[in-house]
Short mmCIF file of C-alpha atoms and ligand atoms in Angstrom, two decimals:
data_model
loop_
_atom_site.label_atom_id
_atom_site.label_comp_id
_atom_site.label_asym_id
_atom_site.label_seq_id
_atom_site.Cartn_x
_atom_site.Cartn_y
_atom_site.Cartn_z
CA UNK D 4 -40.16 76.34 -96.92
CA UNK D 5 -41.03 72.75 -97.58
CA UNK D 6 -44.26 71.23 -96.38
CA UNK D 7 -44.74 67.51 -95.81
CA UNK D 8 -47.43 65.55 -97.59
CA UNK D 9 -50.07 65.57 -94.87
CA UNK D 10 -51.79 62.56 -96.32
CA UNK D 11 -48.86 60.50 -95.01
CA UNK D 12 -49.75 61.65 -91.49
CA UNK D 13 -53.18 60.06 -91.82
CA UNK D 14 -51.69 56.56 -91.99
CA UNK D 15 -52.73 54.85 -88.76
CA UNK D 16 -49.44 52.95 -88.67
CA UNK D 17 -49.16 49.23 -88.99
CA UNK D 18 -48.94 47.89 -85.47
CA UNK D 19 -49.51 44.35 -86.61
CA UNK D 20 -46.00 43.08 -87.24
CA UNK D 21 -44.31 45.35 -84.69
CA UNK D 22 -46.74 44.17 -81.99
CA UNK D 23 -46.12 40.56 -82.98
CA UNK D 24 -42.36 41.16 -82.84
CA UNK D 25 -42.57 42.70 -79.35
CA UNK D 26 -44.79 39.96 -77.96
CA UNK D 27 -42.56 37.21 -79.33
CA UNK D 28 -39.39 38.91 -78.03
CA UNK D 29 -40.91 39.32 -74.56
CA UNK D 30 -41.99 35.68 -74.49
CA UNK D 31 -38.58 34.48 -75.67
CA UNK D 32 -36.83 36.49 -72.99
CA UNK D 33 -39.07 35.16 -70.22
CA UNK D 34 -38.87 31.59 -71.55
CA UNK D 35 -35.34 31.02 -72.89
CA UNK D 36 -35.81 27.22 -72.77
CA UNK D 37 -38.84 27.19 -75.10
CA UNK D 38 -38.32 26.69 -78.84
CA UNK D 39 -40.60 29.06 -80.74
CA UNK D 40 -41.90 28.01 -84.17
CA UNK D 41 -42.95 30.72 -86.60
CA UNK D 42 -45.91 30.01 -88.84
CA UNK D 43 -46.60 33.68 -89.35
CA UNK D 44 -44.07 34.57 -92.00
CA UNK D 45 -45.21 35.89 -95.37
CA UNK D 46 -41.83 35.20 -96.95
CA UNK D 47 -40.52 32.10 -98.68
CA UNK D 48 -37.71 30.10 -97.05
CA UNK D 49 -36.52 27.64 -99.73
CA UNK D 50 -33.36 28.63 -101.65
CA UNK D 51 -33.46 29.69 -105.31
CA UNK D 52 -33.74 26.71 -107.67
CA UNK D 53 -30.58 25.55 -109.48
CA UNK D 54 -31.85 26.66 -112.91
CA UNK D 55 -32.23 30.20 -111.54
CA UNK D 56 -28.83 30.19 -109.87
CA UNK D 57 -27.24 29.04 -113.17
CA UNK D 58 -28.96 31.85 -115.07
CA UNK D 59 -27.80 34.40 -112.51
CA UNK D 60 -24.18 33.19 -112.72
CA UNK D 61 -24.05 33.30 -116.49
CA UNK D 62 -25.72 36.74 -116.63
CA UNK D 63 -23.14 38.05 -114.15
CA UNK D 64 -20.38 36.71 -116.41
CA UNK D 65 -21.93 38.48 -119.41
CA UNK D 66 -21.68 41.76 -117.54
CA UNK D 67 -17.89 41.31 -117.36
CA UNK D 68 -17.35 41.71 -121.12
CA UNK D 69 -17.94 44.77 -123.28
CA UNK D 70 -19.62 42.65 -126.00
CA UNK D 71 -22.22 41.21 -123.64
CA UNK D 72 -22.46 43.98 -121.07
CA UNK D 73 -25.98 45.41 -120.43
CA UNK D 74 -26.72 48.90 -119.12
CA UNK D 75 -30.17 50.41 -118.65
CA UNK D 76 -32.88 47.90 -119.42
CA UNK D 77 -35.52 48.78 -122.04
CA UNK D 78 -38.61 50.64 -120.75
CA UNK D 79 -40.97 47.69 -120.68
CA UNK D 80 -38.29 45.16 -119.71
CA UNK D 81 -36.28 42.78 -121.94
CA UNK D 82 -38.26 41.17 -124.70
CA UNK D 83 -36.92 37.69 -123.86
CA UNK D 84 -38.70 37.85 -120.50
CA UNK D 85 -41.88 39.53 -121.73
CA UNK D 86 -42.17 36.96 -124.52
CA UNK D 87 -41.66 34.07 -122.10
CA UNK D 88 -44.38 35.50 -119.86
CA UNK D 89 -46.79 36.25 -122.71
CA UNK D 90 -46.45 32.68 -124.00
CA UNK D 91 -46.34 30.69 -120.76
CA UNK D 92 -48.51 32.72 -118.43
CA UNK D 93 -51.05 33.90 -120.99
CA UNK D 94 -51.17 32.49 -124.53
CA UNK D 95 -50.75 28.88 -123.38
CA UNK D 96 -53.74 29.43 -121.11
CA UNK D 97 -55.82 30.88 -123.91
CA UNK D 98 -55.38 34.49 -122.76
CA UNK D 99 -54.98 37.18 -125.41
CA UNK D 100 -52.06 39.10 -123.88
CA UNK D 101 -49.09 40.24 -125.96
CA UNK D 102 -45.51 40.85 -124.88
CA UNK D 103 -45.84 44.63 -125.37
CA UNK D 104 -48.65 44.76 -122.79
CA UNK D 105 -46.34 43.47 -120.04
CA UNK D 106 -44.30 45.94 -117.99
CA UNK D 107 -41.46 44.24 -116.09
CA UNK D 108 -40.76 45.64 -112.63
CA UNK D 109 -38.93 44.98 -109.39
CA UNK D 110 -41.95 43.34 -107.79
CA UNK D 111 -45.71 43.40 -107.37
CA UNK D 112 -45.66 45.23 -104.07
CA UNK D 113 -44.27 48.43 -105.58
CA UNK D 114 -46.54 48.20 -108.62
CA UNK D 115 -49.63 47.50 -106.50
CA UNK D 116 -48.84 50.66 -104.56
CA UNK D 117 -47.86 52.87 -107.50
CA UNK D 118 -50.57 51.91 -109.97
CA UNK D 119 -53.08 54.24 -108.28
CA UNK D 120 -51.01 57.22 -109.49
CA UNK D 121 -52.42 56.94 -113.01
CA UNK D 122 -55.94 57.55 -111.68
CA UNK D 123 -57.62 60.83 -110.65
CA UNK D 124 -57.74 61.64 -106.97
CA UNK D 125 -61.54 61.50 -106.80
CA UNK D 126 -61.77 57.87 -107.88
CA UNK D 127 -63.42 55.66 -105.31
CA UNK D 128 -61.67 52.42 -104.45
CA UNK D 129 -63.19 49.14 -103.30
CA UNK D 130 -61.17 46.55 -101.39
CA UNK D 131 -61.76 43.15 -99.87
CA UNK D 132 -61.89 43.07 -96.09
CA UNK D 133 -59.57 41.57 -94.81
CA UNK D 134 -56.94 42.74 -97.29
CA UNK D 135 -53.22 42.97 -98.09
CA UNK D 136 -52.53 46.42 -96.55
CA UNK D 137 -50.61 48.00 -99.48
CA UNK D 138 -53.70 48.81 -101.59
CA UNK D 139 -55.38 50.99 -98.97
CA UNK D 140 -52.21 52.51 -97.52
CA UNK D 141 -51.03 53.87 -100.87
CA UNK D 142 -54.44 55.37 -101.57
CA UNK D 143 -54.31 57.01 -98.13
CA UNK D 144 -50.96 58.56 -99.07
CA UNK D 145 -52.53 59.82 -102.30
CA UNK D 146 -55.34 61.52 -100.37
CA UNK D 147 -58.05 59.36 -101.85
CA UNK D 148 -59.58 57.69 -98.79
CA UNK D 149 -61.29 60.42 -96.70
CA UNK D 150 -61.19 60.28 -92.92
CA UNK D 151 -60.25 57.42 -90.63
CA UNK D 152 -62.65 56.02 -88.07
CA UNK D 153 -60.51 54.78 -85.16
CA UNK D 154 -63.21 52.57 -83.72
CA UNK D 155 -64.37 50.91 -86.91
CA UNK D 156 -60.82 50.97 -88.34
CA UNK D 157 -62.21 52.01 -91.72
CA UNK D 158 -61.83 54.98 -94.11
CA UNK D 159 -64.86 57.06 -95.02
CA UNK D 160 -64.20 57.02 -98.79
CA UNK D 161 -63.27 53.36 -99.19
CA UNK D 162 -65.80 50.70 -100.11
CA UNK D 163 -65.13 47.61 -97.98
CA UNK D 164 -66.27 44.26 -99.29
CA UNK D 165 -66.44 41.74 -96.44
CA UNK D 166 -64.91 38.34 -97.12
CA UNK D 167 -66.10 36.11 -94.32
CA UNK D 168 -67.38 32.60 -93.79
CA UNK D 169 -70.82 33.90 -94.88
CA UNK D 170 -69.52 34.99 -98.32
CA UNK D 171 -67.22 31.98 -98.76
CA UNK D 172 -64.30 34.41 -98.37
CA UNK D 173 -65.03 35.90 -101.81
CA UNK D 174 -66.53 39.43 -102.02
CA UNK D 175 -70.03 40.12 -103.30
CA UNK D 176 -70.61 42.88 -105.84
CA UNK D 177 -70.72 46.17 -103.92
CA UNK D 178 -73.93 48.16 -103.48
CA UNK D 179 -72.12 51.45 -103.99
CA UNK D 180 -70.37 51.73 -107.36
CA UNK D 181 -66.55 51.91 -107.17
CA UNK D 182 -64.16 53.25 -109.84
CA UNK D 183 -61.21 51.04 -108.93
CA UNK D 184 -61.62 47.51 -107.56
CA UNK D 185 -58.72 45.68 -105.95
CA UNK D 186 -58.98 41.90 -106.07
CA UNK D 187 -56.35 39.36 -105.02
CA UNK D 188 -56.88 35.66 -105.76
CA UNK D 189 -55.67 33.25 -104.48
CA UNK D 190 -55.94 35.55 -101.49
CA UNK D 191 -53.57 36.75 -98.85
CA UNK D 192 -54.49 36.52 -95.97
CA UNK D 193 -57.50 34.18 -96.25
CA UNK D 194 -56.03 31.66 -98.70
CA UNK D 195 -59.35 31.62 -100.56
CA UNK D 196 -59.65 31.26 -104.33
CA UNK D 197 -62.26 32.53 -106.79
CA UNK D 198 -63.85 30.36 -109.46
CA UNK D 199 -63.77 31.43 -113.08
CA UNK D 200 -67.55 31.92 -113.07
CA UNK D 201 -67.44 34.20 -110.03
CA UNK D 202 -64.54 36.20 -111.48
CA UNK D 203 -66.44 36.55 -114.76
CA UNK D 204 -69.24 38.27 -112.81
CA UNK D 205 -66.69 40.84 -111.60
CA UNK D 206 -65.38 41.45 -115.11
CA UNK D 207 -68.92 41.88 -116.44
CA UNK D 208 -69.72 44.24 -113.57
CA UNK D 209 -66.57 46.34 -114.11
CA UNK D 210 -67.30 46.67 -117.83
CA UNK D 211 -70.92 47.62 -117.07
CA UNK D 212 -70.10 50.38 -114.56
CA UNK D 213 -66.87 51.53 -116.22
CA UNK D 214 -64.61 50.49 -113.34
CA UNK D 215 -61.13 49.06 -113.56
CA UNK D 216 -60.09 45.91 -111.68
CA UNK D 217 -56.56 45.66 -110.32
CA UNK D 218 -56.05 41.92 -110.07
CA UNK D 219 -53.18 40.68 -107.90
CA UNK D 220 -52.17 37.23 -109.11
CA UNK D 221 -49.10 36.83 -106.86
CA UNK D 222 -50.24 33.36 -105.70
CA UNK D 223 -51.26 31.99 -109.09
CA UNK D 224 -48.67 29.17 -108.91
CA UNK D 225 -50.42 27.64 -105.89
CA UNK D 226 -53.69 26.95 -107.69
CA UNK D 227 -54.56 23.25 -107.64
CA UNK D 228 -58.24 23.25 -108.64
CA UNK D 229 -59.47 23.12 -112.24
CA UNK D 230 -62.18 25.77 -112.02
CA UNK D 231 -59.88 28.42 -110.50
CA UNK D 232 -58.44 30.85 -113.09
CA UNK D 233 -54.69 31.56 -113.15
CA UNK D 234 -55.27 34.93 -114.76
CA UNK D 235 -58.18 37.36 -114.96
CA UNK D 236 -57.69 37.34 -118.75
CA UNK D 237 -59.20 33.86 -118.78
CA UNK D 238 -62.48 35.78 -118.40
CA UNK D 239 -64.30 37.24 -121.41
CA UNK D 240 -64.02 41.02 -121.64
CA UNK D 241 -61.14 41.42 -119.17
CA UNK D 242 -59.05 43.19 -121.81
CA UNK D 243 -61.23 46.30 -121.48
CA UNK D 244 -61.29 46.53 -117.68
CA UNK D 245 -58.51 44.61 -115.93
CA UNK D 246 -54.91 45.26 -114.94
CA UNK D 247 -53.03 42.23 -113.60
CA UNK D 248 -50.09 42.17 -111.20
CA UNK D 249 -47.57 39.34 -111.39
CA UNK D 250 -44.78 38.47 -109.00
CA UNK D 251 -41.84 36.07 -109.06
CA UNK D 252 -41.66 36.13 -105.26
CA UNK D 253 -43.95 33.35 -104.10
CA UNK D 254 -43.66 30.98 -107.07
CA UNK D 255 -39.90 31.22 -107.55
CA UNK D 256 -38.41 32.63 -104.35
CA UNK D 257 -37.52 36.10 -105.71
CA UNK D 258 -38.57 37.97 -102.54
CA UNK D 259 -34.98 39.15 -102.10
CA UNK D 260 -33.99 39.15 -105.79
CA UNK D 261 -37.03 41.28 -106.79
CA UNK D 262 -38.96 40.70 -110.01
CA UNK D 263 -42.56 41.25 -111.03
CA UNK D 264 -44.71 42.64 -113.81
CA UNK D 265 -47.84 44.63 -114.46
CA UNK D 266 -50.05 43.74 -117.40
CA UNK D 267 -52.12 46.50 -118.99
CA UNK D 268 -54.05 45.60 -122.14
CA UNK D 269 -54.15 48.43 -124.66
CA UNK D 270 -57.95 48.39 -124.73
CA UNK D 271 -58.49 49.97 -121.30
CA UNK D 272 -59.25 53.60 -122.18
CA UNK D 273 -60.88 56.82 -121.17
CA UNK D 274 -61.76 58.34 -124.53
CA UNK D 275 -58.53 58.18 -126.52
CA UNK D 276 -56.24 57.87 -123.51
CA UNK D 277 -55.06 54.35 -122.72
CA UNK D 278 -53.94 53.31 -119.24
CA UNK D 279 -51.11 51.54 -121.07
CA UNK D 280 -49.77 54.90 -122.30
CA UNK D 281 -49.99 56.42 -118.81
CA UNK D 282 -48.16 53.52 -117.13
CA UNK D 283 -45.46 53.84 -119.80
CA UNK D 284 -44.74 57.27 -118.23
CA UNK D 285 -44.59 55.94 -114.65
CA UNK D 286 -41.67 57.08 -112.58
CA UNK D 287 -39.20 54.31 -112.19
CA UNK D 288 -39.27 53.61 -115.92
CA UNK D 289 -35.85 52.28 -116.87
CA UNK D 290 -34.26 53.11 -113.56
CA UNK D 291 -36.25 51.14 -111.01
CA UNK D 292 -37.19 48.30 -113.31
CA UNK D 293 -35.41 45.00 -112.85
CA UNK D 294 -31.71 44.56 -113.70
CA UNK D 295 -30.65 42.47 -116.71
CA UNK D 296 -29.25 39.82 -114.38
CA UNK D 297 -32.58 39.47 -112.60
CA UNK D 298 -34.58 39.41 -115.83
CA UNK D 299 -32.33 36.57 -117.06
CA UNK D 300 -33.09 34.76 -113.81
CA UNK D 301 -36.78 35.36 -114.50
CA UNK D 302 -36.43 33.86 -117.98
CA UNK D 303 -35.05 30.68 -116.37
CA UNK D 304 -38.34 30.28 -114.47
CA UNK D 305 -39.86 29.31 -117.84
CA UNK D 306 -37.16 26.83 -118.90
CA UNK D 307 -37.99 23.13 -118.69
CA UNK D 308 -35.62 22.64 -115.74
CA UNK D 309 -36.89 25.80 -114.03
CA UNK D 310 -40.52 24.74 -114.39
CA UNK D 311 -39.85 21.30 -112.89
CA UNK D 312 -37.78 22.67 -110.01
CA UNK D 313 -40.34 25.33 -109.12
CA UNK D 314 -43.20 22.89 -109.31
CA UNK D 315 -41.36 20.86 -106.66
CA UNK D 316 -40.83 23.98 -104.54
CA UNK D 317 -44.51 24.91 -104.63
CA UNK D 318 -45.35 21.27 -103.83
CA UNK D 319 -43.07 21.45 -100.79
CA UNK D 320 -44.98 24.43 -99.37
CA UNK D 321 -48.32 22.91 -100.27
CA UNK D 322 -47.40 19.74 -98.38
CA UNK D 323 -46.96 21.99 -95.35
CA UNK D 324 -50.32 23.58 -96.10
CA UNK D 325 -51.93 20.14 -96.05
CA UNK D 326 -50.25 19.29 -92.73
CA UNK D 327 -51.65 22.49 -91.21
CA UNK D 328 -55.11 22.15 -92.75
CA UNK D 329 -55.63 18.48 -91.93
CA UNK D 330 -54.06 18.72 -88.49
CA UNK D 331 -56.17 21.64 -87.38
CA UNK D 332 -59.31 20.08 -88.78
CA UNK D 333 -58.59 16.91 -86.82
CA UNK D 334 -58.15 19.05 -83.72
CA UNK D 335 -61.64 20.46 -84.26
CA UNK D 336 -60.81 23.86 -85.74
CA UNK D 337 -62.82 25.45 -88.55
CA UNK D 338 -60.26 25.98 -91.30
CA UNK D 339 -60.29 27.28 -94.87
CA UNK D 340 -57.72 28.17 -97.52
CA UNK D 341 -54.61 26.06 -98.00
CA UNK D 342 -55.84 24.34 -101.18
CA UNK D 343 -54.97 26.97 -103.80
CA UNK D 344 -52.76 29.15 -101.58
CA UNK D 345 -49.99 28.77 -99.00
CA UNK D 346 -52.21 30.36 -96.33
CA UNK D 347 -54.53 28.65 -93.88
CA UNK D 348 -57.26 30.76 -92.32
CA UNK D 349 -58.89 29.50 -89.16
CA UNK D 350 -61.68 30.62 -86.93
CA UNK D 351 -60.45 31.35 -83.44
CA UNK D 352 -61.96 28.85 -80.99
CA UNK D 353 -64.20 29.54 -77.99
CA UNK D 354 -65.06 33.09 -79.07
CA UNK D 355 -61.48 34.31 -78.59
CA UNK D 356 -60.48 37.48 -80.39
CA UNK D 357 -57.68 37.20 -82.94
CA UNK D 358 -55.16 38.64 -80.45
CA UNK D 359 -56.36 36.45 -77.57
CA UNK D 360 -55.77 33.43 -79.76
CA UNK D 361 -52.33 34.78 -80.74
CA UNK D 362 -51.35 34.94 -77.04
CA UNK D 363 -52.88 31.54 -76.34
CA UNK D 364 -50.91 29.92 -79.17
CA UNK D 365 -47.66 31.65 -78.23
CA UNK D 366 -47.89 30.88 -74.52
CA UNK D 367 -49.24 27.34 -74.71
CA UNK D 368 -47.77 25.97 -77.97
CA UNK D 369 -44.94 28.48 -78.58
CA UNK D 370 -46.23 28.88 -82.12
CA UNK D 371 -46.41 32.30 -83.80
CA UNK D 372 -49.16 33.11 -86.29
CA UNK D 373 -50.84 36.29 -87.51
CA UNK D 374 -54.06 37.72 -86.02
CA UNK D 375 -56.70 38.10 -88.73
CA UNK D 376 -57.90 41.41 -87.28
CA UNK D 377 -54.61 42.95 -88.40
CA UNK D 378 -55.79 42.70 -92.03
CA UNK D 379 -59.09 44.51 -91.53
CA UNK D 380 -62.21 44.57 -89.34
CA UNK D 381 -63.77 41.49 -90.95
CA UNK D 382 -60.63 39.53 -90.02
CA UNK D 383 -61.54 39.69 -86.33
CA UNK D 384 -62.13 36.20 -84.97
CA UNK D 385 -59.79 34.69 -87.56
CA UNK D 386 -56.13 33.74 -87.61
CA UNK D 387 -53.58 33.15 -90.41
CA UNK D 388 -50.98 30.40 -90.53
CA UNK D 389 -48.54 30.16 -93.42
CA UNK D 390 -47.01 27.16 -95.17
CA UNK D 391 -43.65 28.86 -95.82
CA UNK D 392 -41.82 27.23 -92.91
CA UNK D 393 -39.78 24.03 -93.05
CA UNK D 394 -41.68 20.75 -93.17
CA UNK D 395 -40.17 19.62 -89.84
CA UNK D 396 -41.17 22.80 -88.04
CA UNK D 397 -44.63 22.75 -89.56
CA UNK D 398 -45.24 19.17 -88.38
CA UNK D 399 -43.89 19.99 -84.91
CA UNK D 400 -46.04 23.12 -84.62
CA UNK D 401 -49.21 21.28 -85.58
CA UNK D 402 -48.44 18.46 -83.11
CA UNK D 403 -48.20 21.07 -80.38
CA UNK D 404 -51.46 22.75 -81.39
CA UNK D 405 -53.23 19.39 -81.51
CA UNK D 406 -51.98 18.64 -77.97
CA UNK D 407 -53.50 21.84 -76.50
C1 LIG J 3 -46.19 38.64 -101.40
C2 LIG J 3 -47.25 39.39 -102.13
C3 LIG J 3 -46.94 40.09 -103.30
C4 LIG J 3 -45.57 40.04 -103.90
O1 LIG J 3 -44.90 41.21 -103.83
P1 LIG J 3 -43.43 41.32 -104.43
O2 LIG J 3 -43.17 42.80 -104.35
O3 LIG J 3 -43.48 40.84 -105.85
O4 LIG J 3 -42.50 40.53 -103.58
C5 LIG J 3 -47.96 40.77 -103.96
N1 LIG J 3 -49.22 40.75 -103.49
C6 LIG J 3 -49.55 40.06 -102.38
C7 LIG J 3 -50.96 40.02 -101.94
C8 LIG J 3 -48.57 39.38 -101.66
O5 LIG J 3 -48.91 38.72 -100.55
#
């Protein structure tokens, strides 16, 4: 008789977005005349750029002829895409990453969840708090996180690294030594960035204690400041300790198309065994990778036209970010983020909890955001607004908040 994986039963369940959905639906029903503006979405809204649409169309046409038809993609992904990434994302930035160290996938979310499978069960993970929920949830499902404390909302075997106003929203090196360290910069949900010097400290630390860093660079395209690294491989020594996750979702609008990559330098080893060789055996090889059509669309991201169009798209969202940041600051809020990321993180006013502020904003301004406490205990007292809406809605929402 089959038995279920009991580690799945330990998942506390994400009430965050379902609770938001219920509250918004109830408000809308009771107030049919009020126009609700959503600044809580973590998804892009702009259409795919013309260069990407063109690439998709011509790849579809190729599939119609025996001579240009493509079946299963190669294990690592098509070389044309891995080469474009190696050159543009890495070598042009002075990072020593080669095309055969890039594994193309159907997105960073799946990879960020599956990567833990190449590590032993008794590895100890460290995460930022607040954090993108996937890292912890997948380790819970793998039985790696111990027991859950309902009150503290923490796992006994996870090292939490608070990212608050006091730490500048960047974690400090942990007191207890982890084996696997998850870092995401620019960060979701706080919108904070890490300087190259600070990131170098993490790389040095990981090499010293023999830990591996899983670095989520999904928001790399939003970086506007000089001293903020676009890749962890800009740091010395990262080739022996860091895995990097890349996504085409937030920079190029592929959230529905699906494309990402995981970079594993061949130098990360335990004895003779490389993590690169283990990830080459991952399930999903060939079958769940990205289709030819999508990889061709990904290649177009690196064309001259693609680069220019996507730069404009990122600029569009970052204009929204500036509207939110400046507007809230003018209204007297304490805000951070929004400079190197499409997320603005604000302190809830007047000692309100994150959820109290959510209700306040919904009822008084009819604006929907995301309570910071939903991303971890250190998110309590904070609130996330996103720049992914339309410019018109963003301006209108901020006018309403300013009028409160
Ligand atoms: C949106 C996001 C991703 C991207 O995931 P995809 O599966 O590539 O769409 C990865 N990491 C973080 C932190 C994100 O917010």
